[in-house]
Amino acid sequence: MCCALGSAFPVSYASRIMQKQYFLPSSNLMGARLAGSHGDTQESKTNPLVSLSDEPETLYKRLSILVKGHDKAVLDSYEYFAVLAAKELGISVEKVDKPPKTIERFTLLKSVHIYKKHRVQYEMRTHYMCLELKYLTSSTAAVYLEYVQRNLPEGVAMEVKKTKIEKIPEHIQKPVWDTLPQVEETEVKS
Amino acid sequence: MAARAGPCCRAGLSGGALLSRALLSRALLSRALLSRASGTPAPPLWGRAAFSSAAAVSGREGPQAREGSVRRRGWTPQFARSAAPPRTERMAVDQDWSSVYPTAAAFKPASVPLPIRMGYPVKRGVPPPKEGNLELIKIPNFLHLTPPAIKKHCAALKDFCTEWPSALDSDEKCEQHFPIEIETVDYVSSGTSIRNPKARVVTLRVKLSNLNLDDHAKKKLIKLVGERYCQETDVLTITTDRCPLRRQNYDYGMHLLTVLYHESWKTEKWESEKSEEDMEEYIWENSRSQKNALDTLLRIKASENVSNVAEEELLASEVVKNYRNSVIALKNKGETESNMSQYKESVKKLLNIQA
């Protein structure tokens, strides 16, 4: 459950951990569910699979998903699916980029032995699709990525670049030499 | 008769071969004799007459062809089970499609009520239909991910998502409260192994303006870090991949940042030997330009026979300050139109030249 938003940082955010029940992409999972309100505490009480913890959530400023495949039609369908899933889960899609395809070609000898003048050529075409999402918490990112990766079609690869944002840790707030005046001399000598 | 019927049977009475009823019945009789003699099931015959008489001849003959010996074109087994009508005919228009294809499955032409054609068409023809079409089975299909199905899945998953804090709605605010950015990459691909050695790389980015550094510490840090600092964006980037695990690389990156920070606050004895070549930016005080300017002004004053003016007074005067600013701008920012014209003006004022 998110604590009071807009108050001074640091705020601890509860993370939602999916229970060990195997995730099935069918709607028959949940038993009786109250009419889908997205309020937090009520849902956690009614949905037995959701458990809350007090550890603070890590925040992802940007999630960049690059999908590579050999067939452009498959990637187009996957893009539609991923964008719709992001919209339904309330994730803001920054942009959908389609870098140009790369073609890797090579020429081999056609025959096992001699016949140098007769070759055969092969090529591999790789199409790309880059999806950039903004402002996700770790629970949301975990849910979205698991859903999207389980439905990755065969023969398609994915790279996910996560940009996590963090506070400056305590030991970098002030130089340590201020707090240890006596020990400084010996340290410098050694 | 028997000899004549035999070859006829074996050659294949394909569609179009017309036999008189008498001949047919004779052929059947001979076949029966043949089968009784050889003891093997006789190959089934083509034609309606076969059905009526075959029942009398012997028991049911299954649709088995003799191995290799009989080759028939367009051959239907004698008691072919007519194929059941495809499921598509019994599908309602408003059915729940997510129960037909709940998970990823191969394309089944009898379960998909769409008149799809796929493949390269024959000459003056159309692409092949969906029945027995390998192209449709090979390509991954998204029949299990129709928009209503996706909405259902997301509605079930929504419980597990948390909201982004509304206070952090812009990049600047994120920067202000959470200055450090850590970038990691995950790889998903099909293969014999799920591991990817590139996944252990961790990149740490932080703006130096967010760290608690004074002037000397910032300059020392930039010198220590070298190429990892970008002047334009004031961003320090540390990329670590020397450890085998991602967590170890992250810890090492944070350790590097800590060490750099604390070391830059320390002042070593040999730092006092910093010479003009080591300076990051041009400082006018105690430079040749200042000496030359003062020298020139003093000589001007001496030639005009004015009593010795103090150096501090000269330095504090307006013209010298203008000159100082223009020289610093030229050295630090480079030569531009405005910088050069500013320098020209200041020199004219300094030397009292009316152009």
XYZ file of C-alpha atoms in Angstrom:
545
model
C 0.000 0.000 0.000
C 1.444 3.332 -0.920
C 1.885 5.621 2.027
C 0.959 9.274 1.935
C 2.178 10.505 -1.385
C 3.682 13.937 -1.651
C 5.108 13.903 1.839
C 8.788 14.394 2.372
C 11.081 11.636 1.315
C 12.186 8.994 2.308
C 8.881 7.206 2.203
C 8.625 3.488 2.400
C 6.379 1.815 -0.109
C 4.893 -1.562 0.436
C 5.610 -4.003 -2.301
C 3.211 -6.609 -3.446
C 4.643 -10.055 -3.751
C 2.892 -12.613 -5.864
C 2.298 -15.767 -3.954
C 3.832 -18.987 -5.083
C 0.709 -20.019 -6.922
C 1.559 -20.619 -10.514
C 0.431 -17.783 -12.668
C -2.113 -18.886 -15.284
C -3.174 -16.359 -17.893
C -6.838 -17.053 -17.436
C -9.401 -15.031 -15.653
C -10.641 -18.017 -13.688
C -7.800 -17.490 -11.200
C -9.462 -15.153 -8.802
C -12.390 -16.380 -6.850
C -14.960 -13.911 -5.770
C -13.632 -10.470 -6.501
C -15.397 -7.288 -5.676
C -16.094 -4.893 -8.483
C -12.680 -3.744 -9.612
C -11.887 -0.691 -7.616
C -8.266 0.229 -7.687
C -8.148 1.363 -4.131
C -5.344 -0.381 -2.326
C -6.317 -1.576 1.099
C -9.712 -2.910 0.057
C -8.272 -5.025 -2.734
C -5.583 -6.522 -0.578
C -8.212 -7.686 1.844
C -10.440 -9.326 -0.732
C -7.766 -10.843 -2.970
C -6.154 -13.718 -1.068
C -3.197 -13.971 -3.463
C -1.900 -10.476 -2.785
C 0.398 -10.020 0.162
C 1.882 -6.724 1.286
C 5.283 -6.164 2.720
C 6.865 -3.143 4.309
C 10.101 -3.056 2.415
C 10.428 0.097 0.355
C 9.828 -0.308 -3.357
C 12.526 0.383 -5.868
C 11.492 2.910 -8.493
C 12.263 2.537 -12.172
C 12.445 5.791 -14.057
C 12.452 4.099 -17.431
C 12.005 0.596 -18.772
C 13.290 0.114 -22.293
C 12.198 -3.119 -23.988
C 13.894 -4.041 -27.248
C 12.302 -6.944 -29.108
C 14.097 -8.676 -31.952
C 12.623 -11.107 -34.429
C 12.853 -12.447 -37.952
C 9.277 -11.684 -38.947
C 7.923 -8.146 -38.978
C 4.283 -9.223 -38.791
C 4.920 -11.124 -35.571
C 6.629 -8.083 -34.048
C 3.752 -5.818 -35.076
C 1.236 -8.078 -33.368
C 3.456 -8.253 -30.299
C 3.705 -4.465 -30.227
C -0.068 -4.156 -30.236
C -0.282 -6.661 -27.384
C 2.451 -5.007 -25.297
C 1.060 -1.488 -25.747
C -2.471 -2.584 -24.865
C -1.225 -4.483 -21.814
C 0.713 -1.411 -20.641
C -2.327 0.820 -21.090
C -4.582 -1.597 -19.212
C -2.156 -1.837 -16.309
C -1.858 1.944 -16.152
C 1.739 2.225 -17.328
C 2.618 5.276 -19.405
C 4.174 4.406 -22.745
C 6.719 7.020 -23.698
C 7.239 5.966 -27.307
C 7.338 2.990 -29.613
C 10.377 3.046 -31.827
C 11.027 0.770 -34.821
C 14.722 0.823 -35.711
C 15.522 -0.322 -39.264
C 16.151 -4.001 -39.861
C 19.637 -5.464 -40.140
C 20.471 -8.099 -42.729
C 23.403 -10.410 -42.160
C 24.481 -12.128 -45.375
C 27.137 -14.681 -46.051
C 28.327 -16.610 -49.047
C 29.333 -20.267 -48.775
C 30.625 -22.840 -51.182
C 27.804 -24.865 -52.623
C 29.704 -28.093 -52.882
C 31.531 -30.123 -50.296
C 34.642 -30.411 -52.423
C 36.020 -28.015 -55.107
C 33.641 -26.124 -57.443
C 34.800 -22.787 -56.228
C 32.773 -20.878 -58.792
C 29.458 -22.151 -57.449
C 28.392 -20.613 -54.231
C 25.220 -20.265 -52.254
C 24.163 -17.177 -50.321
C 22.201 -16.987 -47.093
C 20.858 -14.014 -45.211
C 19.354 -13.434 -41.794
C 17.002 -10.508 -41.325
C 16.476 -9.132 -37.848
C 13.636 -6.688 -37.241
C 13.566 -4.562 -34.086
C 10.908 -2.892 -32.005
C 11.714 -0.724 -29.006
C 9.101 0.051 -26.374
C 9.868 2.688 -23.730
C 7.845 2.837 -20.555
C 8.132 5.487 -17.896
C 7.733 5.608 -14.152
C 7.178 2.098 -12.842
C 7.443 0.684 -9.363
C 9.194 -2.624 -8.901
C 5.928 -4.543 -8.360
C 4.351 -3.111 -11.480
C 7.512 -3.736 -13.473
C 7.712 -7.324 -12.250
C 4.076 -7.972 -13.131
C 4.271 -6.360 -16.557
C 7.551 -7.989 -17.501
C 6.447 -11.422 -16.411
C 3.191 -11.124 -18.380
C 4.899 -9.823 -21.461
C 7.748 -12.353 -21.324
C 5.513 -15.353 -20.839
C 3.648 -14.381 -23.998
C 6.777 -13.795 -26.023
C 6.343 -15.689 -29.308
C 8.761 -18.422 -30.266
C 11.789 -17.144 -32.138
C 11.635 -13.645 -30.693
C 14.287 -12.295 -28.312
C 13.975 -9.474 -25.819
C 16.342 -7.138 -23.975
C 15.033 -5.147 -21.061
C 17.022 -2.123 -19.887
C 15.922 -0.959 -16.440
C 16.907 2.449 -15.082
C 16.512 2.413 -11.331
C 16.617 5.655 -9.365
C 18.072 5.801 -5.872
C 18.926 8.276 -3.191
C 22.490 9.126 -2.377
C 23.524 6.678 0.341
C 24.357 7.961 3.796
C 28.055 7.382 3.577
C 28.358 9.796 0.644
C 26.410 12.629 2.258
C 29.424 14.105 4.058
C 33.132 13.490 3.792
C 34.268 11.066 6.412
C 37.336 13.124 7.296
C 35.193 15.616 9.196
C 34.022 13.016 11.661
C 37.374 11.375 12.343
C 39.880 14.119 13.167
C 42.217 12.065 15.353
C 42.499 9.029 13.166
C 43.177 11.119 10.069
C 46.884 11.537 10.692
C 47.587 7.852 11.059
C 45.456 7.020 8.042
C 47.293 9.458 5.801
C 50.632 8.082 6.932
C 49.661 4.472 6.302
C -12.428 -64.516 -66.836
C -10.454 -64.701 -63.693
C -7.270 -63.766 -65.482
C -8.906 -60.805 -67.152
C -10.512 -59.516 -64.019
C -7.304 -59.764 -62.063
C -5.251 -57.260 -64.006
C -8.238 -54.933 -64.206
C -8.498 -54.859 -60.488
C -4.817 -54.304 -59.970
C -4.540 -51.608 -62.597
C -7.081 -49.617 -60.691
C -10.611 -48.979 -61.625
C -10.363 -45.237 -61.155
C -13.256 -42.918 -61.663
C -14.446 -42.840 -65.210
C -13.922 -46.481 -65.925
C -17.314 -47.742 -66.935
C -18.014 -51.387 -66.648
C -21.245 -53.112 -67.379
C -22.985 -54.543 -64.440
C -22.415 -58.012 -65.627
C -18.723 -57.495 -65.959
C -18.595 -55.885 -62.572
C -20.388 -58.705 -60.887
C -18.142 -61.169 -62.616
C -15.137 -59.202 -61.483
C -16.429 -59.317 -57.974
C -17.005 -63.010 -58.118
C -13.529 -63.590 -59.381
C -12.132 -61.347 -56.699
C -13.934 -63.290 -54.107
C -12.438 -66.451 -55.478
C -9.025 -64.844 -55.497
C -9.354 -63.685 -51.967
C -10.601 -67.052 -50.791
C -7.703 -68.704 -52.550
C -5.001 -66.400 -51.300
C -6.524 -65.844 -47.916
C -5.622 -62.173 -47.892
C -8.223 -59.431 -47.921
C -8.962 -58.397 -51.447
C -8.364 -54.798 -52.373
C -11.580 -52.838 -52.217
C -13.295 -51.806 -55.400
C -14.469 -48.526 -56.729
C -18.116 -48.008 -57.417
C -21.456 -48.365 -55.772
C -21.870 -51.916 -56.837
C -18.924 -52.803 -54.710
C -20.817 -51.954 -51.565
C -23.826 -54.092 -52.233
C -21.922 -57.144 -53.291
C -18.963 -56.850 -51.021
C -21.150 -57.486 -48.043
C -22.061 -60.791 -49.545
C -18.546 -61.663 -50.512
C -16.629 -61.427 -47.323
C -16.556 -59.584 -44.113
C -15.854 -55.921 -43.793
C -12.719 -54.920 -45.522
C -11.106 -52.049 -43.829
C -9.596 -49.230 -45.840
C -6.187 -50.868 -45.972
C -4.317 -50.915 -49.212
C -1.972 -53.752 -49.962
C 1.495 -52.594 -49.163
C 2.841 -51.037 -52.300
C 1.199 -53.447 -54.664
C -1.925 -51.459 -55.283
C -1.686 -47.774 -56.067
C -4.901 -45.939 -56.639
C -5.459 -42.318 -57.430
C -8.292 -40.516 -55.736
C -8.928 -43.546 -53.651
C -11.540 -43.569 -50.937
C -11.666 -46.413 -48.482
C -14.665 -48.663 -48.771
C -16.103 -47.903 -45.387
C -14.644 -44.498 -44.903
C -15.783 -42.815 -41.757
C -17.006 -39.503 -43.013
C -15.007 -36.817 -41.248
C -16.897 -35.032 -38.523
C -17.915 -31.503 -39.471
C -15.367 -28.986 -38.153
C -16.060 -27.327 -34.860
C -16.321 -23.977 -36.604
C -19.768 -24.803 -37.897
C -21.091 -25.092 -34.375
C -19.494 -21.861 -33.138
C -21.766 -18.974 -32.286
C -20.805 -15.516 -33.450
C -20.807 -14.133 -29.924
C -18.954 -16.990 -28.278
C -16.224 -16.531 -25.698
C -13.090 -16.783 -27.841
C -10.715 -16.904 -24.866
C -12.079 -20.321 -23.986
C -11.320 -21.638 -27.478
C -7.722 -20.429 -27.318
C -6.895 -19.847 -23.641
C -3.150 -20.329 -24.062
C -0.683 -20.251 -26.885
C -1.456 -23.171 -29.188
C -0.826 -24.180 -32.752
C -3.250 -23.065 -35.412
C -6.090 -25.586 -35.754
C -8.073 -25.001 -38.929
C -11.115 -26.729 -37.538
C -11.181 -24.478 -34.489
C -10.650 -21.119 -36.156
C -13.773 -19.922 -38.001
C -11.899 -17.619 -40.347
C -11.499 -18.153 -44.105
C -7.739 -17.623 -44.072
C -5.551 -18.408 -47.030
C -1.795 -18.411 -46.786
C 1.042 -19.395 -49.032
C 2.252 -18.764 -52.528
C -0.555 -19.152 -55.082
C -0.320 -21.509 -58.037
C -0.398 -19.937 -61.494
C -3.677 -18.094 -62.022
C -4.883 -19.322 -58.681
C -5.301 -18.247 -55.097
C -3.235 -18.981 -52.002
C -3.953 -22.392 -50.514
C -6.790 -22.671 -47.964
C -6.310 -23.193 -44.281
C -6.919 -26.952 -44.228
C -3.589 -28.745 -43.977
C -1.683 -25.508 -44.432
C 1.774 -25.800 -42.916
C 2.539 -22.095 -43.247
C -0.277 -21.259 -40.889
C 0.914 -23.788 -38.347
C 4.543 -22.651 -38.513
C 4.061 -18.965 -37.838
C 3.396 -17.980 -34.194
C -0.202 -16.894 -33.835
C -1.740 -14.468 -31.384
C -5.158 -16.095 -31.240
C -4.833 -16.429 -27.479
C -4.113 -12.685 -27.119
C -7.171 -10.987 -28.548
C -7.984 -7.593 -27.021
C -10.773 -8.923 -24.757
C -8.430 -11.655 -23.527
C -5.677 -9.130 -22.817
C -8.134 -6.953 -20.922
C -9.212 -9.937 -18.842
C -5.623 -10.847 -18.007
C -4.753 -7.271 -17.086
C -7.824 -6.946 -14.903
C -6.662 -9.998 -12.994
C -3.096 -8.685 -12.774
C -4.030 -5.172 -11.717
C -4.135 -6.224 -8.053
C -0.441 -6.907 -8.026
C 0.584 -3.514 -9.358
C 1.399 -0.518 -7.219
C 1.060 3.095 -8.172
C 3.895 5.419 -8.951
C 4.132 8.171 -6.321
C 2.286 11.155 -7.713
C 4.813 13.599 -6.290
C 7.428 12.424 -8.783
C 5.665 13.369 -11.961
C 8.611 14.911 -13.822
C 12.193 13.977 -14.528
C 13.525 17.008 -12.643
C 11.772 15.992 -9.443
C 13.071 12.449 -9.778
C 16.520 13.925 -10.241
C 16.159 16.130 -7.211
C 15.005 13.419 -4.797
C 16.741 10.400 -6.325
C 19.919 11.573 -7.992
C 21.595 8.227 -8.633
C 20.514 6.187 -11.679
C 21.437 2.544 -11.983
C 21.027 0.826 -15.312
C 20.878 -2.948 -15.695
C 19.944 -5.063 -18.695
C 18.052 -8.365 -18.746
C 18.104 -10.698 -21.738
C 15.408 -13.153 -22.834
C 16.018 -15.464 -25.742
C 15.425 -19.034 -26.774
C 18.351 -21.357 -26.611
C 19.963 -24.073 -24.590
C 20.745 -21.716 -21.719
C 18.843 -18.869 -20.096
C 22.043 -17.198 -18.874
C 23.602 -14.303 -20.720
C 27.037 -13.057 -19.665
C 26.146 -9.482 -20.662
C 23.543 -9.366 -17.926
C 26.051 -8.717 -15.154
C 27.003 -5.233 -16.416
C 25.850 -2.384 -14.158
C 26.037 1.314 -15.105
C 25.870 3.976 -12.414
C 25.098 7.595 -13.356
C 25.062 10.583 -11.059
C 25.190 14.355 -11.549
C 28.037 15.962 -9.628
C 25.885 18.950 -8.763
C 23.805 16.650 -6.532
C 26.792 15.480 -4.540
C 28.098 17.442 -1.578
C 31.372 18.659 -3.127
C 33.262 21.911 -2.804
C 35.277 23.500 -5.576
C 38.574 21.717 -4.917
C 36.821 18.361 -4.363
C 34.902 18.655 -7.622
C 38.019 19.446 -9.630
C 39.947 16.623 -7.999
C 37.113 14.187 -8.635
C 36.956 15.141 -12.296
C 40.697 14.617 -12.577
C 40.501 11.240 -10.841
C 37.665 10.029 -12.983
C 38.963 11.131 -16.354
C 36.875 10.034 -19.309
C 33.899 8.923 -17.274
C 32.774 12.496 -16.702
C 30.845 14.472 -19.302
C 31.360 18.257 -19.171
C 28.200 19.238 -21.013
C 25.746 17.261 -18.924
C 27.731 17.179 -15.670
C 27.143 13.437 -15.405
C 29.550 10.902 -13.954
C 29.092 7.423 -15.454
C 30.655 4.376 -13.821
C 30.291 1.061 -15.670
C 31.272 -2.070 -13.797
C 31.453 -5.590 -15.090
C 34.477 -7.033 -13.392
C 32.478 -9.239 -10.987
C 30.573 -12.344 -12.068
C 27.262 -11.351 -10.487
C 25.133 -8.286 -11.011
C 24.762 -7.597 -7.306
C 28.508 -7.714 -6.840
C 28.990 -5.271 -9.691
C 26.441 -2.925 -8.163
C 28.191 -3.061 -4.792
C 31.527 -2.437 -6.457
C 30.107 0.556 -8.315
C 28.802 2.075 -5.090
C 32.128 1.383 -3.421
C 33.931 3.213 -6.242
C 31.631 6.195 -5.869
C 32.214 6.299 -2.109
C 35.972 6.095 -2.472
C 36.061 8.787 -5.173
C 33.928 11.083 -3.058
C 36.040 10.777 0.057
C 39.357 10.898 -1.734
C 38.392 14.098 -3.532
C 37.791 15.847 -0.204
C 41.319 14.992 0.944
C 44.118 17.437 0.139
C 47.468 15.787 -0.349
C 50.783 17.577 0.194
C 51.818 17.325 -3.437
C 48.642 19.068 -4.612
C 50.228 22.407 -3.762
C 52.609 21.820 -6.681
C 49.716 22.258 -9.130
C 51.011 24.306 -12.010
C 49.339 26.427 -14.638
C 49.208 23.520 -17.114
C 47.177 21.440 -14.662
C 44.530 24.103 -14.190
C 41.114 23.237 -15.603
C 40.107 26.810 -16.287
C 41.924 30.071 -16.796
C 42.488 32.227 -13.698
C 43.495 35.812 -14.334
C 44.960 36.590 -10.939
C 48.742 36.096 -10.924
C 48.844 35.416 -14.625
C 51.017 36.889 -17.340
C 48.102 38.861 -18.727
C 47.586 40.625 -15.408
C 51.310 41.402 -15.092
C 51.492 42.761 -18.621
C 48.396 44.905 -18.183
C 49.661 46.368 -14.915
C 53.068 46.933 -16.438
C 51.593 48.789 -19.390
C 49.362 50.945 -17.213
C 52.225 51.847 -14.884
C 54.381 52.873 -17.826
C 51.552 54.980 -19.231
C 51.165 56.690 -15.882
C 54.933 57.202 -15.616
C 55.111 58.759 -19.091
C 52.276 61.105 -18.139
C 54.305 61.971 -15.069
C 51.538 61.101 -12.639
C 52.607 60.157 -9.134
C 52.962 56.446 -8.503
C 49.542 54.909 -8.383
C 49.070 51.848 -6.186
C 48.626 48.540 -7.942
C 45.480 47.683 -6.036
C 43.901 50.896 -7.234
C 44.764 50.044 -10.782
C 43.414 46.534 -10.408
C 40.179 47.805 -8.942
C 39.644 50.306 -11.733
C 36.843 49.780 -14.227
C 38.983 49.398 -17.351
C 41.171 46.710 -15.839
C 38.120 44.795 -14.665
C 36.628 44.908 -18.158
C 39.884 43.699 -19.631
C 40.041 40.882 -17.076
C 36.510 39.689 -17.878
C 37.058 39.714 -21.604
C 40.339 37.766 -21.341
C 38.734 35.152 -19.053
C 35.799 34.782 -21.452
C 38.121 34.317 -24.402
C 40.241 31.704 -22.683
C 37.483 29.674 -21.058
C 34.695 29.830 -23.584
C 36.665 30.118 -26.790
C 36.626 32.698 -29.536
C 33.248 33.976 -30.637
C 32.118 37.187 -32.329
C 30.841 38.733 -29.134
C 33.925 37.676 -27.134
C 36.313 39.196 -29.645
C 34.402 42.471 -29.906
C 34.263 42.674 -26.109
C 38.041 42.188 -25.949
C 38.558 44.878 -28.583
C 36.468 47.376 -26.633
C 38.220 46.636 -23.378
C 41.687 47.020 -24.925
C 40.704 50.327 -26.527
C 39.470 51.609 -23.184
C 42.558 50.330 -21.389
C 45.013 52.005 -23.743
C 42.769 55.014 -24.180
C 42.640 54.697 -27.947
C 39.848 56.489 -29.766
C 39.379 54.602 -32.997
